[in-house]
């Protein structure tokens, strides 16, 4: 019996998770998945209740689960806490604690939303790219790190490092993903400056020989950022390290019109996963029934596909989301003002997806 841990987190987290939870319950019944769920604490909510952004109990339960569904963490209330006690640390710790090295961030443009993008429609229409981001290494986790020295003369530093096995395992995920798509992989680095990425490029080239069908290319990260906004459809799968992936995936998300639409999966080698929307906790709109629950609902779909081996249920959710968009329903973030659009809140959007599932 699959067991799923639900982590609502902060800000709009509880609202979007409520809708995603209802969708999960519905497909659970419809497809007889036998899924059971349990709520646990993370982020600011966990800090308030226990003093820790990731309580031991949450990590233990997450490790013993089949998958974790997460809303979002963070908010101004906790911004002044020391780095180690901030809500974001809860997220970083659960990623590392579950060994979730492979972060899949698809950027898919729904035809109905082509005009919601800030880029010209012809530049983005039909966009379907996948960013594969290494998630538990690189400069996010490298040691040594810190701030040291006398006031006024202090030095802050971090370490960007990747071992060959770390590069190889994320590379394999990316090559395999490319094989299942259009067989094009672009590895993003800064090999003209950073040794860590010289090694990255070398390992990707070596792996490429095992995947002769995949057309492998390399791109410096500054150029990749430019190409993403200039001609994003040249990309199929992109693979990169933790920091570059963080930055490029936000850029890619915005190509699609709204970061409120994009799900993500973070996987370990057992295909255990943590699924979350790409967006943050949006404290400015929390509690006002304004959030877009679709990224979280689509994260449920990714979870069914990657961790629960339920592709039919996953497809049913995707189809339901598409039909809701086709019917003209929009949360505020994806509204364009076109005729035929009807602006709805978070709850009503979730309700519409449930209806479309029937
Ligand atoms: C993301 C977020 C996180 C990251 C933050 C909240 C720690 O920006 O998932 O992209 O930097 O990885
Ligand atoms: Mg980010």
Short mmCIF file of C-alpha atoms and ligand atoms in Angstrom, two decimals:
data_model
loop_
_atom_site.label_atom_id
_atom_site.label_comp_id
_atom_site.label_asym_id
_atom_site.label_seq_id
_atom_site.Cartn_x
_atom_site.Cartn_y
_atom_site.Cartn_z
CA UNK A 1 0.00 0.00 0.00
CA UNK A 2 1.62 3.26 -1.08
CA UNK A 3 2.09 5.73 1.72
CA UNK A 4 2.38 9.45 0.99
CA UNK A 5 3.55 12.19 3.30
CA UNK A 6 1.87 15.57 2.85
CA UNK A 7 3.86 18.66 3.82
CA UNK A 8 1.78 21.82 3.45
CA UNK A 9 4.40 24.25 4.72
CA UNK A 10 3.82 27.99 4.73
CA UNK A 11 2.15 30.88 2.95
CA UNK A 12 -0.12 29.58 0.20
CA UNK A 13 1.13 26.04 0.95
CA UNK A 14 -1.92 24.93 2.95
CA UNK A 15 -4.37 26.27 0.31
CA UNK A 16 -2.73 24.66 -2.71
CA UNK A 17 -2.15 21.43 -0.81
CA UNK A 18 -5.80 21.24 0.17
CA UNK A 19 -6.76 21.23 -3.51
CA UNK A 20 -4.00 18.81 -4.49
CA UNK A 21 -5.04 16.56 -1.62
CA UNK A 22 -8.63 16.47 -2.87
CA UNK A 23 -7.41 15.58 -6.36
CA UNK A 24 -5.23 12.83 -4.96
CA UNK A 25 -8.15 11.43 -2.94
CA UNK A 26 -10.32 11.42 -6.04
CA UNK A 27 -7.89 9.55 -8.31
CA UNK A 28 -7.10 7.24 -5.43
CA UNK A 29 -10.76 6.16 -5.43
CA UNK A 30 -11.23 6.21 -9.18
CA UNK A 31 -8.12 4.14 -9.91
CA UNK A 32 -8.18 2.03 -6.74
CA UNK A 33 -4.60 2.98 -5.89
CA UNK A 34 -4.85 2.09 -2.20
CA UNK A 35 -2.88 5.20 -1.26
CA UNK A 36 -2.80 6.35 2.35
CA UNK A 37 -1.63 9.81 3.38
CA UNK A 38 -0.27 11.48 6.47
CA UNK A 39 0.36 15.17 7.24
CA UNK A 40 3.70 16.25 8.70
CA UNK A 41 5.41 19.54 9.46
CA UNK A 42 8.12 21.40 7.55
CA UNK A 43 9.35 24.97 7.18
CA UNK A 44 8.02 27.86 9.22
CA UNK A 45 5.05 25.82 10.42
CA UNK A 46 7.51 23.29 11.86
CA UNK A 47 9.68 26.03 13.39
CA UNK A 48 6.65 27.45 15.18
CA UNK A 49 5.61 24.04 16.50
CA UNK A 50 8.99 22.45 17.27
CA UNK A 51 11.79 25.00 16.81
CA UNK A 52 13.20 23.05 13.85
CA UNK A 53 12.52 23.58 10.12
CA UNK A 54 12.70 19.82 9.56
CA UNK A 55 11.68 17.84 12.66
CA UNK A 56 13.29 14.40 12.97
CA UNK A 57 9.84 12.82 12.83
CA UNK A 58 9.12 14.36 9.44
CA UNK A 59 12.38 13.14 7.92
CA UNK A 60 11.94 9.63 9.32
CA UNK A 61 8.40 9.37 7.99
CA UNK A 62 9.43 10.82 4.64
CA UNK A 63 12.25 8.30 4.30
CA UNK A 64 9.83 5.47 5.03
CA UNK A 65 7.21 6.72 2.60
CA UNK A 66 6.76 6.07 -1.10
CA UNK A 67 6.56 9.75 -1.93
CA UNK A 68 6.30 13.18 -0.40
CA UNK A 69 4.05 15.98 -1.65
CA UNK A 70 5.10 19.44 -0.57
CA UNK A 71 3.42 22.85 -0.83
CA UNK A 72 5.95 25.61 -0.19
CA UNK A 73 8.07 26.93 2.66
CA UNK A 74 9.16 30.32 3.95
CA UNK A 75 7.82 33.76 4.75
CA UNK A 76 8.76 37.12 6.26
CA UNK A 77 7.93 35.90 9.75
CA UNK A 78 11.04 33.67 9.75
CA UNK A 79 13.37 35.79 7.59
CA UNK A 80 15.44 37.12 10.46
CA UNK A 81 16.28 33.68 11.88
CA UNK A 82 19.88 32.45 11.51
CA UNK A 83 20.52 30.58 8.26
CA UNK A 84 20.42 27.16 9.91
CA UNK A 85 16.97 27.72 11.42
CA UNK A 86 15.25 29.18 8.39
CA UNK A 87 12.32 27.42 6.68
CA UNK A 88 14.39 26.95 3.48
CA UNK A 89 16.82 24.84 5.48
CA UNK A 90 13.99 22.36 6.04
CA UNK A 91 13.67 21.95 2.30
CA UNK A 92 17.42 21.56 1.76
CA UNK A 93 17.62 19.06 4.61
CA UNK A 94 14.80 16.86 3.36
CA UNK A 95 16.32 16.84 -0.14
CA UNK A 96 19.70 15.79 1.25
CA UNK A 97 18.21 13.46 3.89
CA UNK A 98 16.25 11.51 1.28
CA UNK A 99 19.19 11.60 -1.18
CA UNK A 100 17.05 13.31 -3.81
CA UNK A 101 19.81 14.13 -6.26
CA UNK A 102 17.72 14.37 -9.43
CA UNK A 103 15.41 17.34 -9.81
CA UNK A 104 13.18 17.30 -12.87
CA UNK A 105 11.65 20.64 -13.80
CA UNK A 106 9.55 20.51 -16.95
CA UNK A 107 8.55 23.76 -18.60
CA UNK A 108 5.56 23.05 -20.73
CA UNK A 109 3.48 25.71 -22.40
CA UNK A 110 -0.21 24.95 -22.49
CA UNK A 111 -1.55 26.28 -25.81
CA UNK A 112 -4.33 28.11 -23.96
CA UNK A 113 -1.74 30.09 -22.02
CA UNK A 114 0.55 31.10 -24.90
CA UNK A 115 -0.53 34.71 -24.59
CA UNK A 116 0.15 34.74 -20.84
CA UNK A 117 3.89 34.61 -21.48
CA UNK A 118 5.84 37.87 -21.47
CA UNK A 119 7.60 36.56 -24.59
CA UNK A 120 6.13 36.74 -28.07
CA UNK A 121 3.74 33.93 -28.79
CA UNK A 122 5.78 32.61 -31.74
CA UNK A 123 8.88 32.37 -29.53
CA UNK A 124 7.18 30.19 -26.91
CA UNK A 125 4.24 28.42 -28.52
CA UNK A 126 4.74 24.66 -28.37
CA UNK A 127 7.52 24.99 -25.79
CA UNK A 128 8.27 21.70 -24.02
CA UNK A 129 11.58 21.53 -22.26
CA UNK A 130 12.91 19.67 -19.26
CA UNK A 131 15.56 20.96 -16.91
CA UNK A 132 17.41 18.24 -15.01
CA UNK A 133 19.04 19.90 -12.02
CA UNK A 134 21.50 18.22 -9.64
CA UNK A 135 19.92 18.91 -6.27
CA UNK A 136 22.08 17.82 -3.35
CA UNK A 137 25.60 18.79 -4.35
CA UNK A 138 27.57 21.67 -5.79
CA UNK A 139 27.88 25.03 -4.09
CA UNK A 140 24.64 24.56 -2.12
CA UNK A 141 26.23 21.86 0.01
CA UNK A 142 30.01 22.14 -0.60
CA UNK A 143 32.37 22.51 2.36
CA UNK A 144 34.10 24.60 3.54
CA UNK A 145 31.57 27.39 3.80
CA UNK A 146 31.02 30.26 6.15
CA UNK A 147 31.59 33.86 7.15
CA UNK A 148 34.78 34.55 9.11
CA UNK A 149 37.03 37.31 10.33
CA UNK A 150 36.99 40.63 12.17
CA UNK A 151 34.02 42.95 11.70
CA UNK A 152 34.64 45.15 8.69
CA UNK A 153 37.15 42.66 7.27
CA UNK A 154 35.00 39.54 7.21
CA UNK A 155 35.11 37.05 4.35
CA UNK A 156 32.18 34.95 3.16
CA UNK A 157 32.84 31.83 1.12
CA UNK A 158 31.28 28.68 -0.34
CA UNK A 159 32.69 25.76 -2.24
CA UNK A 160 31.47 24.45 -5.56
CA UNK A 161 32.40 20.80 -5.90
CA UNK A 162 31.22 17.73 -7.76
CA UNK A 163 32.72 14.26 -7.78
CA UNK A 164 32.71 12.12 -10.92
CA UNK A 165 30.11 9.70 -9.48
CA UNK A 166 27.82 12.63 -8.61
CA UNK A 167 28.09 14.02 -12.13
CA UNK A 168 27.65 10.62 -13.68
CA UNK A 169 24.44 9.76 -11.82
CA UNK A 170 22.69 13.01 -12.71
CA UNK A 171 24.03 12.67 -16.25
CA UNK A 172 22.41 9.25 -16.60
CA UNK A 173 19.06 10.62 -15.49
CA UNK A 174 19.33 13.35 -18.11
CA UNK A 175 20.44 11.04 -20.94
CA UNK A 176 17.64 8.60 -20.08
CA UNK A 177 15.14 11.48 -20.07
CA UNK A 178 16.43 12.64 -23.45
CA UNK A 179 16.06 9.09 -24.84
CA UNK A 180 12.38 9.17 -23.85
CA UNK A 181 11.89 12.58 -25.50
CA UNK A 182 13.46 14.23 -28.55
CA UNK A 183 16.96 12.83 -27.92
CA UNK A 184 18.63 16.19 -27.50
CA UNK A 185 20.61 17.03 -24.38
CA UNK A 186 22.31 20.32 -23.59
CA UNK A 187 24.71 20.26 -20.66
CA UNK A 188 25.15 23.69 -19.08
CA UNK A 189 28.41 24.66 -17.39
CA UNK A 190 30.99 27.42 -16.98
CA UNK A 191 33.92 25.38 -18.20
CA UNK A 192 35.73 28.49 -19.44
CA UNK A 193 36.23 29.58 -15.81
CA UNK A 194 35.36 26.88 -13.25
CA UNK A 195 37.33 23.63 -12.90
CA UNK A 196 34.39 21.92 -11.25
CA UNK A 197 32.52 22.29 -14.52
CA UNK A 198 35.52 21.30 -16.66
CA UNK A 199 35.15 17.93 -14.92
CA UNK A 200 31.38 18.11 -15.38
CA UNK A 201 31.80 18.53 -19.14
CA UNK A 202 34.34 15.70 -19.35
CA UNK A 203 32.00 13.27 -17.58
CA UNK A 204 29.04 14.27 -19.76
CA UNK A 205 31.14 13.68 -22.89
CA UNK A 206 32.19 10.27 -21.62
CA UNK A 207 28.59 9.31 -20.83
CA UNK A 208 27.54 10.56 -24.24
CA UNK A 209 29.46 7.69 -25.81
CA UNK A 210 27.06 5.29 -24.10
CA UNK A 211 24.12 7.15 -25.63
CA UNK A 212 25.05 7.49 -29.31
CA UNK A 213 21.45 8.29 -30.24
CA UNK A 214 21.39 11.39 -28.04
CA UNK A 215 22.68 14.58 -29.60
CA UNK A 216 24.78 16.07 -26.79
CA UNK A 217 25.77 19.73 -26.74
CA UNK A 218 27.46 21.96 -24.17
CA UNK A 219 26.68 25.56 -23.36
CA UNK A 220 28.11 28.11 -20.95
CA UNK A 221 25.54 29.18 -18.41
CA UNK A 222 25.55 32.85 -19.38
CA UNK A 223 24.81 31.93 -22.98
CA UNK A 224 22.19 29.39 -21.83
CA UNK A 225 20.36 32.12 -19.91
CA UNK A 226 20.37 34.27 -23.04
CA UNK A 227 19.29 31.43 -25.34
CA UNK A 228 16.43 30.53 -23.00
CA UNK A 229 14.83 33.92 -23.51
CA UNK A 230 15.94 34.29 -27.15
CA UNK A 231 14.97 30.95 -28.64
CA UNK A 232 13.84 28.50 -25.95
CA UNK A 233 12.46 25.94 -28.39
CA UNK A 234 16.00 24.93 -29.41
CA UNK A 235 16.15 22.96 -26.13
CA UNK A 236 14.77 19.52 -25.33
CA UNK A 237 16.53 18.42 -22.12
CA UNK A 238 19.02 20.58 -20.23
CA UNK A 239 21.24 19.17 -17.48
CA UNK A 240 23.16 21.28 -15.02
CA UNK A 241 24.41 21.66 -11.45
CA UNK A 242 22.52 22.86 -8.42
CA UNK A 243 23.03 26.64 -8.61
CA UNK A 244 22.76 27.05 -12.37
CA UNK A 245 19.70 24.80 -12.33
CA UNK A 246 18.05 26.94 -9.67
CA UNK A 247 18.49 30.05 -11.76
CA UNK A 248 17.74 28.64 -15.21
CA UNK A 249 14.62 26.84 -14.02
CA UNK A 250 13.08 30.10 -12.82
CA UNK A 251 13.78 31.65 -16.20
CA UNK A 252 12.34 28.62 -17.99
CA UNK A 253 9.29 28.70 -15.76
CA UNK A 254 8.48 32.25 -16.70
CA UNK A 255 8.59 31.40 -20.41
CA UNK A 256 5.40 29.47 -19.87
CA UNK A 257 3.48 32.48 -18.61
CA UNK A 258 3.22 31.51 -15.03
CA UNK A 259 5.41 29.81 -12.52
CA UNK A 260 2.06 28.85 -10.97
CA UNK A 261 1.71 26.09 -13.58
CA UNK A 262 4.93 24.16 -13.12
CA UNK A 263 5.36 20.98 -11.11
CA UNK A 264 8.64 19.34 -10.19
CA UNK A 265 9.96 15.99 -9.06
CA UNK A 266 13.04 15.30 -6.97
CA UNK A 267 14.10 11.67 -7.09
CA UNK A 268 16.63 9.35 -5.50
CA UNK A 269 17.99 6.15 -6.98
CA UNK A 270 15.05 4.14 -5.55
CA UNK A 271 12.64 6.47 -7.40
CA UNK A 272 11.37 7.64 -4.09
CA UNK A 273 10.47 11.23 -4.65
CA UNK A 274 9.49 14.58 -3.35
CA UNK A 275 7.02 16.45 -5.51
CA UNK A 276 6.44 20.16 -5.27
CA UNK A 277 5.40 23.15 -7.34
CA UNK A 278 8.29 25.23 -8.72
CA UNK A 279 6.90 28.39 -7.14
CA UNK A 280 7.38 29.60 -3.61
CA UNK A 281 5.10 30.30 -0.67
CA UNK A 282 3.86 33.68 -1.98
CA UNK A 283 3.17 35.16 1.48
CA UNK A 284 1.73 38.31 -0.13
CA UNK A 285 -1.35 36.42 -1.36
CA UNK A 286 -1.59 33.75 1.33
CA UNK A 287 -5.00 33.11 2.87
CA UNK A 288 -6.86 35.09 0.21
CA UNK A 289 -7.97 32.25 -2.06
CA UNK A 290 -5.88 33.74 -4.90
CA UNK A 291 -3.20 31.07 -5.35
CA UNK A 292 -2.99 28.85 -8.39
CA UNK A 293 -3.20 25.21 -7.24
CA UNK A 294 -2.41 23.74 -10.68
CA UNK A 295 1.36 23.35 -10.21
CA UNK A 296 0.72 21.32 -7.05
CA UNK A 297 -2.05 19.32 -8.71
CA UNK A 298 0.32 18.58 -11.62
CA UNK A 299 2.95 17.57 -9.04
CA UNK A 300 0.49 14.88 -7.92
CA UNK A 301 0.42 13.71 -11.52
CA UNK A 302 4.24 13.52 -11.63
CA UNK A 303 4.18 11.60 -8.34
CA UNK A 304 1.75 9.03 -9.72
CA UNK A 305 3.96 8.59 -12.76
CA UNK A 306 7.43 8.47 -11.22
CA UNK A 307 6.94 7.00 -7.73
CA UNK A 308 3.60 5.14 -7.75
CA UNK A 309 3.68 3.51 -11.15
CA UNK A 310 0.18 4.76 -11.94
CA UNK A 311 0.52 6.33 -15.40
CA UNK A 312 -3.23 6.19 -16.13
CA UNK A 313 -4.12 8.15 -13.03
CA UNK A 314 -1.30 10.59 -13.83
CA UNK A 315 -2.66 11.11 -17.33
CA UNK A 316 -6.19 11.60 -16.02
CA UNK A 317 -5.01 14.53 -13.92
CA UNK A 318 -3.14 16.11 -16.83
CA UNK A 319 -6.20 15.75 -19.03
CA UNK A 320 -8.41 17.27 -16.36
CA UNK A 321 -6.11 20.28 -16.02
CA UNK A 322 -6.05 20.75 -19.79
CA UNK A 323 -9.82 20.62 -20.03
CA UNK A 324 -10.22 23.14 -17.22
CA UNK A 325 -7.86 25.53 -19.01
CA UNK A 326 -9.69 24.95 -22.27
CA UNK A 327 -12.95 25.86 -20.58
CA UNK A 328 -11.51 29.32 -19.86
CA UNK A 329 -11.05 29.07 -16.11
CA UNK A 330 -8.03 31.07 -14.88
CA UNK A 331 -6.55 32.00 -11.58
CA UNK A 332 -5.35 35.60 -11.54
CA UNK A 333 -1.70 34.77 -12.27
CA UNK A 334 -2.51 33.14 -15.62
CA UNK A 335 -5.28 35.48 -16.72
CA UNK A 336 -4.61 37.53 -19.84
CA UNK A 337 -7.84 39.48 -20.10
CA UNK A 338 -8.88 37.63 -23.25
CA UNK A 339 -12.56 37.11 -23.81
CA UNK A 340 -13.91 33.79 -22.62
CA UNK A 341 -11.73 33.79 -19.53
CA UNK A 342 -13.29 33.41 -16.14
CA UNK A 343 -11.19 34.36 -13.12
CA UNK A 344 -11.56 32.01 -10.19
CA UNK A 345 -9.87 31.45 -6.85
CA UNK A 346 -7.77 28.56 -5.61
CA UNK A 347 -10.67 26.60 -4.20
CA UNK A 348 -12.85 26.91 -7.32
CA UNK A 349 -9.94 25.93 -9.55
CA UNK A 350 -9.43 22.79 -7.48
CA UNK A 351 -13.15 22.11 -7.62
CA UNK A 352 -13.13 22.42 -11.42
CA UNK A 353 -10.30 19.89 -11.72
CA UNK A 354 -12.25 17.47 -9.52
CA UNK A 355 -15.29 17.89 -11.75
CA UNK A 356 -13.22 17.32 -14.88
CA UNK A 357 -11.91 14.09 -13.37
CA UNK A 358 -15.40 12.63 -13.30
C1 LIG B 1 14.00 26.08 -5.49
C2 LIG B 1 14.13 27.12 -4.41
C3 LIG B 1 15.04 26.59 -3.34
C4 LIG B 1 16.40 26.34 -3.95
C5 LIG B 1 15.16 27.48 -2.06
C6 LIG B 1 13.80 27.79 -1.49
C7 LIG B 1 16.05 26.87 -1.03
O1 LIG B 1 14.58 28.33 -4.94
O2 LIG B 1 13.53 24.97 -5.18
O3 LIG B 1 14.34 26.37 -6.63
O4 LIG B 1 17.22 27.27 -4.04
O5 LIG B 1 16.66 25.21 -4.35
MG1 LIG B 2 14.67 28.34 -7.07
#
